[in-house]
JSON list of C-alpha atoms in Angstrom, two decimals:
[
{"chain": "A", "resi": 1, "resn": "PRO", "atom": "CA", "xyz": [0.00, -0.08, 0.37]},
{"chain": "A", "resi": 2, "resn": "ILE", "atom": "CA", "xyz": [1.44, 3.42, -0.59]},
{"chain": "A", "resi": 3, "resn": "THR", "atom": "CA", "xyz": [0.57, 6.23, 1.79]},
{"chain": "A", "resi": 4, "resn": "SER", "atom": "CA", "xyz": [0.14, 10.19, 0.76]},
{"chain": "A", "resi": 5, "resn": "GLY", "atom": "CA", "xyz": [2.45, 10.75, 2.45]},
{"chain": "A", "resi": 6, "resn": "GLU", "atom": "CA", "xyz": [4.49, 9.21, -0.43]},
{"chain": "A", "resi": 7, "resn": "LEU", "atom": "CA", "xyz": [2.82, 10.32, -3.09]},
{"chain": "A", "resi": 8, "resn": "LEU", "atom": "CA", "xyz": [2.75, 14.02, -2.12]},
{"chain": "A", "resi": 9, "resn": "CYS", "atom": "CA", "xyz": [6.16, 13.16, -3.02]},
{"chain": "A", "resi": 10, "resn": "LEU", "atom": "CA", "xyz": [6.05, 11.65, -5.77]},
{"chain": "A", "resi": 11, "resn": "GLY", "atom": "CA", "xyz": [3.63, 14.84, -7.01]},
{"chain": "A", "resi": 12, "resn": "SER", "atom": "CA", "xyz": [5.80, 17.49, -6.00]},
{"chain": "A", "resi": 13, "resn": "SER", "atom": "CA", "xyz": [9.00, 15.16, -7.62]},
{"chain": "A", "resi": 14, "resn": "LEU", "atom": "CA", "xyz": [7.75, 15.33, -10.71]},
{"chain": "A", "resi": 15, "resn": "ALA", "atom": "CA", "xyz": [6.35, 18.55, -10.94]},
{"chain": "A", "resi": 16, "resn": "PHE", "atom": "CA", "xyz": [9.74, 19.93, -10.05]},
{"chain": "A", "resi": 17, "resn": "SER", "atom": "CA", "xyz": [11.17, 17.93, -13.01]},
{"chain": "A", "resi": 18, "resn": "GLY", "atom": "CA", "xyz": [8.28, 18.98, -15.02]},
{"chain": "A", "resi": 19, "resn": "LEU", "atom": "CA", "xyz": [9.70, 22.51, -13.71]},
{"chain": "A", "resi": 20, "resn": "PHE", "atom": "CA", "xyz": [13.01, 22.47, -14.56]},
{"chain": "A", "resi": 21, "resn": "TYR", "atom": "CA", "xyz": [13.23, 21.16, -17.79]},
{"chain": "A", "resi": 22, "resn": "TYR", "atom": "CA", "xyz": [11.19, 23.64, -19.07]},
{"chain": "A", "resi": 23, "resn": "LEU", "atom": "CA", "xyz": [13.01, 26.04, -17.43]},
{"chain": "A", "resi": 24, "resn": "TYR", "atom": "CA", "xyz": [16.01, 24.01, -18.88]},
{"chain": "A", "resi": 25, "resn": "ARG", "atom": "CA", "xyz": [13.89, 24.12, -22.65]},
{"chain": "A", "resi": 26, "resn": "LYS", "atom": "CA", "xyz": [13.43, 27.38, -22.33]},
{"chain": "A", "resi": 27, "resn": "LYS", "atom": "CA", "xyz": [17.22, 28.46, -22.19]},
{"chain": "A", "resi": 28, "resn": "ALA", "atom": "CA", "xyz": [18.97, 26.22, -24.14]},
{"chain": "A", "resi": 29, "resn": "SER", "atom": "CA", "xyz": [15.91, 28.13, -26.78]},
{"chain": "A", "resi": 30, "resn": "VAL", "atom": "CA", "xyz": [17.78, 31.34, -26.03]},
{"chain": "A", "resi": 31, "resn": "VAL", "atom": "CA", "xyz": [21.32, 29.12, -26.16]},
{"chain": "A", "resi": 32, "resn": "ALA", "atom": "CA", "xyz": [20.89, 27.88, -29.13]},
{"chain": "A", "resi": 33, "resn": "ARG", "atom": "CA", "xyz": [19.86, 31.83, -30.41]},
{"chain": "A", "resi": 34, "resn": "ILE", "atom": "CA", "xyz": [22.24, 33.68, -29.43]},
{"chain": "A", "resi": 35, "resn": "GLN", "atom": "CA", "xyz": [25.03, 30.75, -31.18]},
{"chain": "A", "resi": 36, "resn": "GLU", "atom": "CA", "xyz": [23.32, 31.43, -34.45]},
{"chain": "A", "resi": 37, "resn": "ALA", "atom": "CA", "xyz": [23.18, 35.63, -34.08]},
{"chain": "A", "resi": 38, "resn": "PRO", "atom": "CA", "xyz": [25.27, 36.68, -37.44]},
{"chain": "A", "resi": 39, "resn": "LYS", "atom": "CA", "xyz": [28.90, 38.50, -37.52]},
{"chain": "A", "resi": 40, "resn": "LEU", "atom": "CA", "xyz": [28.81, 42.20, -38.31]},
{"chain": "A", "resi": 41, "resn": "GLN", "atom": "CA", "xyz": [31.59, 44.44, -38.47]},
{"chain": "A", "resi": 42, "resn": "VAL", "atom": "CA", "xyz": [31.84, 47.75, -36.71]},
{"chain": "A", "resi": 43, "resn": "ASP", "atom": "CA", "xyz": [32.42, 50.15, -39.50]},
{"chain": "A", "resi": 44, "resn": "ASP", "atom": "CA", "xyz": [30.28, 52.39, -41.35]},
{"chain": "A", "resi": 45, "resn": "ASP", "atom": "CA", "xyz": [27.60, 50.87, -42.73]},
{"chain": "A", "resi": 46, "resn": "LEU", "atom": "CA", "xyz": [26.03, 49.84, -38.95]},
{"chain": "A", "resi": 47, "resn": "PRO", "atom": "CA", "xyz": [24.47, 52.43, -38.52]},
{"chain": "A", "resi": 48, "resn": "ALA", "atom": "CA", "xyz": [22.43, 52.65, -41.80]},
{"chain": "A", "resi": 49, "resn": "LEU", "atom": "CA", "xyz": [21.70, 48.48, -40.34]},
{"chain": "A", "resi": 50, "resn": "VAL", "atom": "CA", "xyz": [20.74, 49.45, -37.33]},
{"chain": "A", "resi": 51, "resn": "SER", "atom": "CA", "xyz": [18.18, 52.63, -38.79]},
{"chain": "A", "resi": 52, "resn": "ALA", "atom": "CA", "xyz": [16.79, 50.07, -41.03]},
{"chain": "A", "resi": 53, "resn": "ALA", "atom": "CA", "xyz": [15.57, 47.08, -39.00]},
{"chain": "A", "resi": 54, "resn": "ASP", "atom": "CA", "xyz": [12.87, 47.16, -37.01]},
{"chain": "A", "resi": 55, "resn": "GLY", "atom": "CA", "xyz": [12.72, 49.18, -34.07]},
{"chain": "A", "resi": 56, "resn": "ARG", "atom": "CA", "xyz": [16.35, 50.21, -35.33]},
{"chain": "A", "resi": 57, "resn": "CYS", "atom": "CA", "xyz": [16.85, 46.99, -32.57]},
{"chain": "A", "resi": 58, "resn": "LEU", "atom": "CA", "xyz": [19.56, 44.17, -33.45]},
{"chain": "A", "resi": 59, "resn": "PRO", "atom": "CA", "xyz": [18.22, 41.16, -31.61]},
{"chain": "A", "resi": 60, "resn": "TYR", "atom": "CA", "xyz": [20.88, 38.64, -30.45]},
{"chain": "A", "resi": 61, "resn": "VAL", "atom": "CA", "xyz": [24.46, 40.66, -32.41]},
{"chain": "A", "resi": 62, "resn": "ALA", "atom": "CA", "xyz": [28.06, 39.53, -32.21]},
{"chain": "A", "resi": 63, "resn": "LEU", "atom": "CA", "xyz": [29.75, 43.04, -33.19]},
{"chain": "A", "resi": 64, "resn": "GLU", "atom": "CA", "xyz": [33.34, 42.74, -34.12]},
{"chain": "A", "resi": 65, "resn": "GLY", "atom": "CA", "xyz": [35.99, 44.71, -34.81]},
{"chain": "A", "resi": 66, "resn": "ILE", "atom": "CA", "xyz": [39.30, 46.60, -33.26]},
{"chain": "A", "resi": 67, "resn": "VAL", "atom": "CA", "xyz": [37.79, 48.47, -30.35]},
{"chain": "A", "resi": 68, "resn": "LEU", "atom": "CA", "xyz": [39.53, 51.49, -28.53]},
{"chain": "A", "resi": 69, "resn": "PRO", "atom": "CA", "xyz": [40.17, 52.49, -25.04]},
{"chain": "A", "resi": 70, "resn": "ALA", "atom": "CA", "xyz": [39.07, 55.95, -23.78]},
{"chain": "A", "resi": 71, "resn": "LYS", "atom": "CA", "xyz": [41.56, 56.81, -22.17]},
{"chain": "A", "resi": 72, "resn": "ALA", "atom": "CA", "xyz": [44.93, 53.92, -21.52]},
{"chain": "A", "resi": 73, "resn": "ALA", "atom": "CA", "xyz": [44.46, 50.45, -21.73]},
{"chain": "A", "resi": 74, "resn": "LEU", "atom": "CA", "xyz": [44.55, 47.47, -18.99]},
{"chain": "A", "resi": 75, "resn": "THR", "atom": "CA", "xyz": [47.58, 45.78, -18.13]},
{"chain": "A", "resi": 76, "resn": "SER", "atom": "CA", "xyz": [47.59, 42.26, -17.10]},
{"chain": "A", "resi": 77, "resn": "HIS", "atom": "CA", "xyz": [50.05, 42.30, -13.77]},
{"chain": "A", "resi": 78, "resn": "TYR", "atom": "CA", "xyz": [50.32, 37.99, -14.77]},
{"chain": "A", "resi": 79, "resn": "HIS", "atom": "CA", "xyz": [50.65, 38.26, -18.53]},
{"chain": "A", "resi": 80, "resn": "GLU", "atom": "CA", "xyz": [52.81, 39.94, -20.28]},
{"chain": "A", "resi": 81, "resn": "GLY", "atom": "CA", "xyz": [51.75, 41.95, -24.00]},
{"chain": "A", "resi": 82, "resn": "LEU", "atom": "CA", "xyz": [47.46, 41.13, -22.30]},
{"chain": "A", "resi": 83, "resn": "GLN", "atom": "CA", "xyz": [45.18, 44.18, -22.62]},
{"chain": "A", "resi": 84, "resn": "GLY", "atom": "CA", "xyz": [42.25, 44.70, -22.13]},
{"chain": "A", "resi": 85, "resn": "VAL", "atom": "CA", "xyz": [39.25, 47.14, -22.20]},
{"chain": "A", "resi": 86, "resn": "ILE", "atom": "CA", "xyz": [36.02, 47.63, -19.42]},
{"chain": "A", "resi": 87, "resn": "GLN", "atom": "CA", "xyz": [32.88, 48.33, -21.93]},
{"chain": "A", "resi": 88, "resn": "LYS", "atom": "CA", "xyz": [31.08, 50.50, -19.96]},
{"chain": "A", "resi": 89, "resn": "LEU", "atom": "CA", "xyz": [27.38, 48.44, -19.20]},
{"chain": "A", "resi": 90, "resn": "LEU", "atom": "CA", "xyz": [24.16, 50.93, -18.26]},
{"chain": "A", "resi": 91, "resn": "LEU", "atom": "CA", "xyz": [21.58, 48.96, -16.39]},
{"chain": "A", "resi": 92, "resn": "LYS", "atom": "CA", "xyz": [18.00, 50.84, -16.60]},
{"chain": "A", "resi": 93, "resn": "GLU", "atom": "CA", "xyz": [15.65, 49.91, -13.70]},
{"chain": "A", "resi": 94, "resn": "HIS", "atom": "CA", "xyz": [11.87, 50.24, -15.36]},
{"chain": "A", "resi": 95, "resn": "ARG", "atom": "CA", "xyz": [10.27, 50.71, -12.17]},
{"chain": "A", "resi": 96, "resn": "LEU", "atom": "CA", "xyz": [10.94, 49.66, -8.68]},
{"chain": "A", "resi": 97, "resn": "ILE", "atom": "CA", "xyz": [7.62, 47.43, -6.78]},
{"chain": "A", "resi": 98, "resn": "TRP", "atom": "CA", "xyz": [7.66, 47.67, -3.57]},
{"chain": "A", "resi": 99, "resn": "ASN", "atom": "CA", "xyz": [7.64, 44.02, -1.84]},
{"chain": "A", "resi": 100, "resn": "SER", "atom": "CA", "xyz": [6.10, 44.44, 1.68]},
{"chain": "A", "resi": 101, "resn": "LEU", "atom": "CA", "xyz": [6.98, 40.73, 2.91]},
{"chain": "A", "resi": 102, "resn": "ALA", "atom": "CA", "xyz": [10.95, 41.58, 1.86]},
{"chain": "A", "resi": 103, "resn": "ARG", "atom": "CA", "xyz": [9.97, 45.43, 2.29]},
{"chain": "A", "resi": 104, "resn": "SER", "atom": "CA", "xyz": [12.53, 46.21, -0.16]},
{"chain": "A", "resi": 105, "resn": "TRP", "atom": "CA", "xyz": [12.11, 47.69, -3.16]}
]
């Protein structure tokens, strides 16, 4: 005989497995779209290409080209001859919602 506790554990296990499989498939499709992204060169034709796109936006595009630092390139302390730059990142929050349970925005 199967007890109600065993049925509860089995049901919750199946529910979590289904949820995690759904999330896995959703993220796998996003990864596939990123891997299939077209590679564009940073040149004079790029602004015209962006303005001709729907909504003036190119989703999932890999840009290739030469990057010039704004002030000076960063040099690695661990590998000679290795240089890099820092990309400016702008994060925009569209709206804040007060969470009364966690007492945070």
